[in-house]
Amino acid sequence: MALKAPLAYETKHHLSYYECDATGHPSLSMLISMAVQVSEEHGNSLGLDTAAIQSYGGGWVITSYEGSFAAQQPINGEEVILGTRAIANNRFFALREFWIQSADRQVEYVRLTGLFVYMNLQTRHLMSIPQAVIEPYHGPEKKRLPRLAKARELKDVRFKNDYHVRFFDIDSNRHVNNARYFDWMQDPLGAEFLTHHQLKHMTMRYEKEVRYGQTVTSEISSPYRNENGELTTDHRIVVDGQLAAASTMIWYE
Amino acid sequence: MALKAPLAYETKHHLSYYECDATGHPSLSMLISMAVQVSEEHGNSLGLDTAAIQSYGGGWVITSYEGSFAAQQPINGEEVILGTRAIANNRFFALREFWIQSADRQVEYVRLTGLFVYMNLQTRHLMSIPQAVIEPYHGPEKKRLPRLAKARELKDVRFKNDYHVRFFDIDSNRHVNNARYFDWMQDPLGAEFLTHHQLKHMTMRYEKEVRYGQTVTSEISSPYRNENGELTTDHRIVVDGQLAAASTMIWYE
């Protein structure tokens, strides 16, 4: 029997000024938000809106991302292509790919992979993924899924800042928008660093959900050179002494 | 000679999940951002992009807003119409109107008026508006412009919170996004108030530009009934003891 090809879903998006930061390009948190947005639209197009997904007792939760970013990034006012497809899944995990391309497809600005689980949102217990919420994506079932690169452990804290989780950090899914973690993770680097360095690669692992009203501490290592000589920073978000998220970022110079 | 009608400009916009808050509707700061976005696109369509505007030595700066909001508000995923036109201008002031409507034009969600000045962005001195940046809008010249409702003076401080101005509060215009003030202004009300009350009317006056790295204090009065019996709150943003912005908000119950 022929395998069904995974269904890709694409949409066009016009970049607004408020999705771009002082560099004139979309911030990492906005790029991640756009990825989440296109995967929601993909789900809706398959009849899998939030209500349908939650009718099986749980919801999709992101556990980790790995992303690569081109040196050329889109600008305020540009129309880009947002795309996504299911890559592979097994009983507990689903791997999804995202891309952001120029309208003429000559430049791939972002290629992102995300690993998702299906979780009871009250108890935070992992559930096996219901067939009905995964089958329509036609992602191949695999025993072993490709692994995402791991964030490195932060060894020294060079930059540090506290962030209060605000009402407007909660999105229409009624959880803290997972993309906001990237704003907290990057802001302590400061305007000088952030306007003179551009992200090349990022890996992110979510450990613990952050809630409205909490104060998170964002800690960042001194910039160092990794084994390939690339400028690298390690990041973590800590809440009440517990690790909430960890990331390693590699920068263009 | 026949007067030219003011040129309206409209565009369609698909509401993303990250533009909506926990209520499932766009936050006030996102509605304001969309208004700014459509006015930028209007300018671009007339050949008046940021570079063209600044070639005359200054830039547009918002001084005040007044807005009315329907009880029915758009939802995540909805396509809305964003519109704007010049209403009137004189030597120093330009009045601009914005609207956000349902795609079928049956509901006007937001009607907003904004008063702009043309300012030297280095010295922050008011300049007379260059003909070349205002004439293409075909707004009627008037000696006296209609006045926007004033924010009331805050008399008691019931809610209060500090906000650090972050790197990602700066937008691609390289200034703190003026819409962010509304997040600072509303957040101290708390999730309980903000999920059970909906904005009906807002008036906002910008007094002083807020800059990256500063800490702003957001202060809010106890909710009270205005002369029409409507639930009302007064808001202000203070930086270094100076008033940066003042707002009065009226709420549906």
Coordinates of C-alpha atoms in Angstrom, one line a residue:
Chain A
M1 CA 0.0 0.0 0.0
A2 CA 1.4 3.4 -0.9
L3 CA 2.3 5.7 1.9
K4 CA 0.4 9.0 2.0
A5 CA 2.7 11.9 1.8
P6 CA 2.6 14.2 4.8
L7 CA 0.2 17.1 4.1
A8 CA 1.9 20.4 4.1
Y9 CA -0.1 23.5 4.9
E10 CA 1.0 27.0 3.9
T11 CA -0.4 30.5 4.2
K12 CA 0.7 34.0 3.4
H13 CA 1.4 36.5 6.0
H14 CA 2.0 40.3 5.8
L15 CA 4.6 41.4 8.4
S16 CA 3.4 44.3 10.4
Y17 CA 5.6 46.9 12.1
Y18 CA 4.6 45.5 15.5
E19 CA 5.9 42.1 14.7
C20 CA 9.3 43.6 14.0
D21 CA 11.8 44.8 16.6
A22 CA 14.4 47.6 16.5
T23 CA 16.4 45.7 13.9
G24 CA 13.5 46.0 11.4
H25 CA 13.2 42.2 11.4
P26 CA 10.7 40.0 13.3
S27 CA 11.8 39.1 16.8
L28 CA 12.4 35.4 17.6
S29 CA 9.2 35.4 19.7
M30 CA 7.2 36.7 16.8
L31 CA 8.7 34.1 14.4
I32 CA 7.7 31.4 16.9
S33 CA 4.2 32.9 17.3
M34 CA 3.8 32.8 13.5
A35 CA 4.8 29.1 13.5
V36 CA 2.2 28.4 16.2
Q37 CA -0.3 30.4 14.2
V38 CA 0.2 28.4 11.0
S39 CA 0.0 25.1 12.9
E40 CA -3.3 26.3 14.4
E41 CA -4.6 27.1 10.9
H42 CA -3.4 23.7 9.7
G43 CA -5.4 22.0 12.4
N44 CA -8.5 24.1 11.7
S45 CA -8.3 23.2 8.0
L46 CA -8.4 19.5 9.0
G47 CA -11.3 20.1 11.4
L48 CA -9.0 19.9 14.4
D49 CA -9.6 23.2 16.2
T50 CA -8.9 23.6 19.9
A51 CA -12.3 22.4 20.9
A52 CA -12.0 19.2 18.7
I53 CA -8.5 18.5 20.1
Q54 CA -9.6 19.0 23.7
S55 CA -12.7 16.8 23.3
Y56 CA -10.3 13.8 23.7
G57 CA -9.3 15.0 27.2
G58 CA -6.1 16.9 26.5
G59 CA -4.2 19.4 24.3
W60 CA -1.0 19.7 22.4
V61 CA 1.9 21.0 24.5
I62 CA 5.3 22.0 23.0
T63 CA 8.3 20.3 24.7
S64 CA 11.2 21.6 22.5
Y65 CA 12.1 23.6 19.4
E66 CA 15.2 23.6 17.2
G67 CA 15.5 26.3 14.6
S68 CA 17.9 27.6 11.9
F69 CA 17.8 31.2 10.7
A70 CA 19.2 32.5 7.5
A71 CA 21.5 35.6 7.5
Q72 CA 18.9 37.4 5.5
Q73 CA 15.7 37.9 7.4
P74 CA 12.4 39.4 6.3
I75 CA 11.5 43.0 6.9
N76 CA 8.6 45.1 8.1
G77 CA 5.9 45.2 5.3
E78 CA 7.1 42.0 3.6
E79 CA 4.7 39.2 2.6
V80 CA 6.1 35.9 3.7
I81 CA 5.1 32.3 3.3
L82 CA 4.4 30.4 6.6
G83 CA 4.4 26.6 6.2
T84 CA 4.1 23.5 8.4
R85 CA 3.8 19.8 8.1
A86 CA 3.9 16.7 10.4
I87 CA 7.2 14.9 10.1
A88 CA 6.7 11.8 12.3
N89 CA 4.9 10.6 15.3
N90 CA 4.7 7.7 17.7
R91 CA 2.4 6.9 20.6
F92 CA 3.5 9.9 22.8
F93 CA 5.4 12.3 20.6
A94 CA 4.6 14.2 17.4
L95 CA 7.3 16.1 15.4
R96 CA 6.3 19.0 13.3
E97 CA 8.3 21.1 10.9
F98 CA 7.8 24.8 10.1
W99 CA 9.3 27.2 7.5
I100 CA 9.2 30.8 6.8
Q101 CA 10.1 31.7 3.2
S102 CA 10.2 34.8 1.0
A103 CA 7.1 35.1 -1.2
D104 CA 9.1 34.1 -4.3
R105 CA 10.6 31.1 -2.4
Q106 CA 14.1 32.2 -3.1
V107 CA 15.0 32.6 0.6
E108 CA 14.2 30.3 3.4
Y109 CA 14.4 32.6 6.4
V110 CA 13.5 30.1 9.1
R111 CA 13.4 26.3 9.4
L112 CA 12.0 25.1 12.7
T113 CA 11.2 21.7 14.2
G114 CA 9.0 21.3 17.2
L115 CA 8.3 18.2 19.4
F116 CA 4.8 18.0 20.9
V117 CA 3.1 15.8 23.4
Y118 CA -0.6 15.4 24.1
M119 CA -1.3 16.3 27.8
N120 CA -4.2 16.4 30.2
L121 CA -4.2 20.1 30.8
Q122 CA -5.6 19.8 34.3
T123 CA -3.3 17.1 35.7
R124 CA -0.4 17.9 33.4
H125 CA -0.1 14.1 32.8
L126 CA 1.1 12.8 29.4
M127 CA -1.6 10.9 27.4
S128 CA -1.1 8.7 24.4
I129 CA -1.9 10.7 21.3
P130 CA -5.5 10.0 20.2
Q131 CA -5.6 8.6 16.7
A132 CA -8.3 11.2 15.7
V133 CA -6.0 14.2 16.5
I134 CA -2.9 12.8 14.7
E135 CA -4.1 10.7 11.8
P136 CA -5.4 13.6 9.6
Y137 CA -1.9 15.0 9.4
H138 CA -0.7 11.9 7.6
G139 CA 2.7 12.0 9.4
P140 CA 4.5 8.7 9.2
E141 CA 4.4 6.6 12.4
K142 CA 7.9 5.9 13.6
K143 CA 9.2 4.1 16.6
R144 CA 12.1 6.4 17.1
L145 CA 11.8 10.1 16.2
P146 CA 14.7 12.2 15.0
R147 CA 16.2 14.0 18.0
L148 CA 16.4 17.8 18.4
A149 CA 19.7 19.3 19.5
K150 CA 19.8 19.8 23.3
A151 CA 20.3 23.1 25.1
R152 CA 23.6 23.2 26.9
E153 CA 23.7 23.6 30.6
L154 CA 24.3 27.2 31.7
K155 CA 27.6 27.3 33.6
D156 CA 28.0 31.0 34.5
V157 CA 25.4 33.7 34.8
R158 CA 26.6 36.9 33.1
F159 CA 23.2 38.5 32.4
K160 CA 20.2 38.2 34.6
N161 CA 16.8 39.9 34.9
D162 CA 13.4 39.3 36.5
Y163 CA 10.1 39.4 34.6
H164 CA 6.7 39.5 36.0
V165 CA 4.2 37.3 34.0
R166 CA 1.5 39.8 32.8
F167 CA -2.1 39.5 31.9
F168 CA -1.2 40.2 28.2
D169 CA 1.3 37.4 28.2
I170 CA -1.7 35.0 28.3
D171 CA -3.0 34.4 24.8
S172 CA -6.4 33.3 23.5
N173 CA -5.5 29.7 24.4
R174 CA -5.6 30.8 28.0
H175 CA -2.0 29.9 28.7
V176 CA 1.1 32.0 28.7
N177 CA 2.1 32.3 25.1
N178 CA 5.1 30.0 24.8
A179 CA 6.8 32.4 22.4
R180 CA 7.0 35.0 25.3
Y181 CA 9.8 32.9 26.9
F182 CA 12.1 34.0 24.0
D183 CA 11.5 37.7 24.9
W184 CA 12.4 37.0 28.5
M185 CA 15.4 34.9 27.3
Q186 CA 16.8 37.5 25.0
D187 CA 16.0 40.8 26.7
P188 CA 18.8 40.6 29.3
L189 CA 21.4 40.6 26.5
G190 CA 20.6 44.3 26.1
A191 CA 20.1 46.6 23.1
E192 CA 23.8 46.8 22.2
F193 CA 24.2 43.0 21.8
L194 CA 20.7 42.5 20.2
T195 CA 21.1 45.2 17.5
H196 CA 24.6 43.9 16.6
H197 CA 24.1 40.2 16.6
Q198 CA 21.6 38.1 14.7
L199 CA 20.3 34.7 15.6
K200 CA 21.7 31.7 13.5
H201 CA 20.5 28.7 15.4
M202 CA 18.4 28.1 18.5
T203 CA 17.4 25.1 20.5
M204 CA 14.8 25.3 23.3
R205 CA 13.4 22.9 25.9
Y206 CA 10.3 23.7 27.9
E207 CA 10.4 22.1 31.4
K208 CA 7.7 23.6 33.4
E209 CA 4.7 25.8 32.6
V210 CA 4.9 29.4 33.7
R211 CA 1.8 31.0 35.1
Y212 CA 0.2 34.4 35.3
G213 CA 1.4 36.4 38.3
Q214 CA 4.6 34.5 38.7
T215 CA 8.0 36.2 38.5
V216 CA 10.5 34.4 36.3
T217 CA 14.2 34.9 36.4
S218 CA 16.0 34.9 33.0
E219 CA 19.7 34.0 33.2
I220 CA 22.3 34.0 30.4
S221 CA 25.9 32.8 30.2
S222 CA 28.8 34.9 29.0
P223 CA 29.0 34.6 25.2
Y224 CA 31.5 31.9 24.3
R225 CA 32.7 30.0 21.2
N226 CA 31.3 26.5 20.7
E227 CA 33.4 23.7 19.1
N228 CA 32.7 25.1 15.7
G229 CA 34.0 28.6 16.7
E230 CA 30.5 30.1 16.7
L231 CA 29.4 32.8 19.1
T232 CA 27.1 31.0 21.6
T233 CA 25.0 31.9 24.6
D234 CA 23.2 29.6 27.0
H235 CA 19.9 30.7 28.6
R236 CA 17.5 29.5 31.2
I237 CA 14.3 30.6 32.8
V238 CA 13.9 29.8 36.5
V239 CA 10.7 30.0 38.5
D240 CA 10.7 29.4 42.3
G241 CA 14.2 27.8 42.0
Q242 CA 13.0 25.4 39.4
L243 CA 14.1 25.2 35.8
A244 CA 11.2 26.3 33.5
A245 CA 13.0 26.4 30.2
A246 CA 16.5 26.1 28.7
S247 CA 17.9 27.4 25.5
T248 CA 21.2 27.6 23.6
M249 CA 21.5 30.3 20.9
I250 CA 24.2 30.6 18.2
W251 CA 24.8 34.1 16.7
Y252 CA 26.0 35.5 13.4
E253 CA 28.7 38.1 14.0
Chain B
M1 CA -13.6 74.4 -7.2
A2 CA -14.9 71.2 -5.8
L3 CA -13.3 69.9 -2.6
K4 CA -11.6 66.5 -2.9
A5 CA -13.1 64.0 -0.6
P6 CA -10.6 62.7 2.0
L7 CA -9.1 59.4 0.8
A8 CA -10.0 56.4 2.9
Y9 CA -7.6 53.5 2.9
E10 CA -8.7 50.0 3.9
T11 CA -7.0 46.6 4.2
K12 CA -8.1 43.2 5.4
H13 CA -6.4 41.6 8.4
H14 CA -6.6 38.0 9.7
L15 CA -6.5 38.0 13.5
S16 CA -3.9 35.7 14.9
Y17 CA -4.0 33.9 18.3
Y18 CA -1.1 36.1 19.5
E19 CA -3.0 39.3 18.8
C20 CA -5.8 38.1 21.1
D21 CA -5.7 37.9 24.9
A22 CA -7.2 35.5 27.5
T23 CA -10.7 36.9 26.6
G24 CA -10.3 35.6 23.0
H25 CA -10.5 39.1 21.6
P26 CA -7.7 41.5 20.6
S27 CA -6.2 43.4 23.4
L28 CA -6.4 47.2 23.3
S29 CA -2.7 47.5 22.6
M30 CA -3.1 45.2 19.6
L31 CA -6.1 47.2 18.3
I32 CA -4.1 50.3 18.5
S33 CA -1.1 48.6 16.8
M34 CA -3.5 47.6 14.0
A35 CA -4.6 51.2 13.6
V36 CA -1.0 52.3 13.4
Q37 CA -0.3 49.5 10.9
V38 CA -3.1 50.6 8.5
S39 CA -2.0 54.2 8.7
E40 CA 1.6 53.2 7.8
E41 CA 0.2 51.2 4.8
H42 CA -1.9 54.2 3.9
G43 CA 1.2 56.4 3.9
N44 CA 3.2 53.8 1.9
S45 CA 0.4 53.7 -0.7
L46 CA 0.7 57.5 -1.2
G47 CA 4.5 57.3 -1.5
L48 CA 4.9 58.5 2.1
D49 CA 6.9 55.8 3.8
T50 CA 9.0 56.6 6.9
A51 CA 12.0 57.7 4.9
A52 CA 10.0 60.1 2.7
I53 CA 8.3 61.6 5.8
Q54 CA 11.6 62.0 7.7
S55 CA 13.2 63.6 4.6
Y56 CA 11.5 66.8 5.7
G57 CA 13.3 66.8 9.1
G58 CA 10.7 65.2 11.4
G59 CA 8.2 62.5 11.9
W60 CA 4.6 61.9 12.9
V61 CA 4.1 61.7 16.7
I62 CA 0.8 60.7 18.2
T63 CA -0.4 63.1 21.0
S64 CA -3.8 61.6 21.9
Y65 CA -6.4 59.0 21.0
E66 CA -10.1 58.7 21.6
G67 CA -11.8 55.4 20.9
S68 CA -15.2 53.7 21.1
F69 CA -15.6 50.0 21.3
A70 CA -18.7 47.9 20.4
A71 CA -19.9 45.3 22.9
Q72 CA -19.2 42.7 20.2
Q73 CA -15.5 42.3 19.5
P74 CA -13.8 40.2 16.9
I75 CA -12.3 36.8 17.7
N76 CA -9.1 34.9 17.1
G77 CA -9.1 33.7 13.5
E78 CA -11.5 36.3 12.2
E79 CA -10.8 38.4 9.2
V80 CA -11.5 42.1 9.9
I81 CA -11.4 45.3 7.8
L82 CA -8.9 47.9 9.0
G83 CA -9.6 51.4 7.7
T84 CA -8.3 54.9 8.1
R85 CA -8.6 58.4 6.7
A86 CA -7.5 62.0 7.4
I87 CA -10.3 64.0 8.9
A88 CA -8.8 67.5 9.2
N89 CA -5.5 69.3 9.6
N90 CA -4.1 72.7 10.3
R91 CA -0.5 74.0 10.4
F92 CA 0.5 72.0 13.5
F93 CA -2.1 69.2 13.9
A94 CA -3.5 66.4 11.9
L95 CA -6.6 64.4 12.9
R96 CA -6.9 60.9 11.6
E97 CA -9.7 58.4 12.0
F98 CA -9.5 54.6 12.2
W99 CA -12.1 51.9 12.1
I100 CA -12.1 48.1 12.6
Q101 CA -15.1 46.4 11.1
S102 CA -16.4 42.9 10.5
A103 CA -15.6 41.5 7.0
D104 CA -19.3 41.9 6.1
R105 CA -19.4 45.5 7.5
Q106 CA -22.3 44.6 9.8
V107 CA -20.4 45.4 13.0
E108 CA -18.1 48.3 13.6
Y109 CA -15.9 47.0 16.4
V110 CA -13.7 50.1 16.9
R111 CA -13.9 53.7 15.9
L112 CA -10.8 55.6 16.9
T113 CA -9.6 59.2 16.4
G114 CA -5.9 60.2 16.7
L115 CA -4.3 63.6 16.9
F116 CA -0.8 63.8 15.4
V117 CA 1.9 66.4 15.3
Y118 CA 5.0 66.6 13.1
M119 CA 8.1 66.7 15.3
N120 CA 11.8 67.0 15.0
L121 CA 12.7 63.6 16.4
Q122 CA 16.1 64.7 17.7
T123 CA 15.1 67.9 19.4
R124 CA 11.5 66.9 20.1
H125 CA 10.5 70.3 18.8
L126 CA 7.2 70.8 17.1
M127 CA 7.5 71.7 13.4
S128 CA 4.8 73.0 11.0
I129 CA 3.5 70.1 9.0
P130 CA 5.2 70.1 5.6
Q131 CA 2.7 70.3 2.7
A132 CA 4.3 67.4 1.0
V133 CA 3.5 64.9 3.9
I134 CA -0.1 66.1 4.4
E135 CA -1.5 67.2 1.1
P136 CA -1.7 63.6 -0.4
Y137 CA -4.2 62.6 2.3
H138 CA -6.7 65.3 1.0
G139 CA -7.9 66.0 4.5
P140 CA -9.7 69.3 4.7
E141 CA -7.7 72.2 6.2
K142 CA -9.4 73.7 9.2
K143 CA -8.5 76.4 11.6
R144 CA -10.0 74.6 14.6
L145 CA -9.9 70.9 14.8
P146 CA -12.6 68.9 16.6
R147 CA -11.4 68.2 20.2
L148 CA -10.8 64.8 21.7
A149 CA -12.3 64.0 25.1
K150 CA -9.7 64.6 27.8
A151 CA -8.4 62.0 30.2
R152 CA -9.5 62.8 33.8
E153 CA -7.0 63.4 36.5
L154 CA -6.3 60.4 38.6
K155 CA -7.3 61.2 42.2
D156 CA -6.6 58.1 44.2
V157 CA -4.2 55.3 43.4
R158 CA -5.9 51.9 43.9
F159 CA -3.7 49.8 41.5
K160 CA 0.0 50.3 40.9
N161 CA 2.8 48.4 39.2
D162 CA 6.2 49.1 37.8
Y163 CA 7.3 48.0 34.3
H164 CA 10.7 47.9 32.9
V165 CA 10.9 49.1 29.2
R166 CA 12.3 46.1 27.3
F167 CA 14.2 45.7 24.1
F168 CA 11.2 44.1 22.5
D169 CA 9.0 47.1 23.4
I170 CA 10.9 49.0 20.7
D171 CA 9.4 48.5 17.3
S172 CA 10.8 48.8 13.8
N173 CA 10.3 52.5 14.0
R174 CA 13.1 52.5 16.7
H175 CA 10.8 54.0 19.3
V176 CA 8.9 52.3 22.1
N177 CA 5.7 51.1 20.4
N178 CA 3.1 53.6 21.6
A179 CA 0.6 50.8 21.9
R180 CA 2.6 49.2 24.7
Y181 CA 1.5 52.0 27.0
F182 CA -2.0 50.3 27.0
D183 CA -0.6 47.0 28.3
W184 CA 1.2 48.8 31.1
M185 CA -2.0 50.8 31.8
Q186 CA -4.3 47.8 31.9
D187 CA -2.2 45.1 33.4
P188 CA -2.4 46.3 37.1
L189 CA -6.2 45.9 37.0
G190 CA -5.5 42.2 37.2
A191 CA -6.9 39.1 35.4
E192 CA -10.1 39.1 37.5
F193 CA -11.1 42.6 36.4
L194 CA -9.8 42.2 32.8
T195 CA -11.6 39.0 32.1
H196 CA -14.9 40.3 33.5
H197 CA -15.0 43.8 32.0
Q198 CA -14.8 44.9 28.5
L199 CA -13.6 48.3 27.2
K200 CA -16.4 50.7 26.0
H201 CA -14.6 54.0 25.6
M202 CA -11.0 55.2 26.0
T203 CA -9.2 58.5 25.8
M204 CA -5.5 58.7 26.0
R205 CA -3.0 61.6 26.1
Y206 CA 0.8 61.1 25.5
E207 CA 2.8 63.6 27.4
K208 CA 6.4 62.4 27.3
E209 CA 8.2 59.8 25.4
V210 CA 9.3 56.7 27.3
R211 CA 12.7 55.2 26.5
Y212 CA 14.3 51.8 26.5
G213 CA 15.8 50.9 29.9
Q214 CA 13.5 53.2 31.9
T215 CA 11.1 51.9 34.5
V216 CA 7.6 53.2 34.2
T217 CA 5.0 53.2 37.0
S218 CA 1.5 52.5 36.0
E219 CA -1.2 53.9 38.4
I220 CA -4.9 53.4 38.3
S221 CA -7.8 54.8 40.3
S222 CA -10.5 52.9 42.1
P223 CA -13.3 52.1 39.6
Y224 CA -16.0 54.7 40.0
R225 CA -19.2 55.8 38.2
N226 CA -19.0 58.8 35.9
E227 CA -21.8 61.3 35.4
N228 CA -23.6 58.8 33.1
G229 CA -23.4 56.0 35.7
E230 CA -20.7 54.2 33.6
L231 CA -18.0 52.2 35.3
T232 CA -14.8 54.3 34.8
T233 CA -11.1 54.1 35.7
D234 CA -8.4 56.8 35.4
H235 CA -4.9 55.8 34.5
R236 CA -1.5 57.3 34.3
I237 CA 2.1 56.4 33.4
V238 CA 4.8 58.1 35.4
V239 CA 8.5 58.1 34.7
D240 CA 11.0 59.7 37.1
G241 CA 8.1 61.6 38.8
Q242 CA 6.9 63.0 35.5
L243 CA 3.6 62.3 33.8
A244 CA 4.3 60.3 30.6
A245 CA 0.7 59.4 29.6
A246 CA -2.9 59.7 31.0
S247 CA -6.0 57.8 30.1
T248 CA -9.6 57.4 31.2
M249 CA -11.3 54.1 30.4
I250 CA -15.0 53.4 30.5
W251 CA -16.1 49.7 30.8
Y252 CA -19.1 47.5 29.9
E253 CA -20.3 45.6 32.9

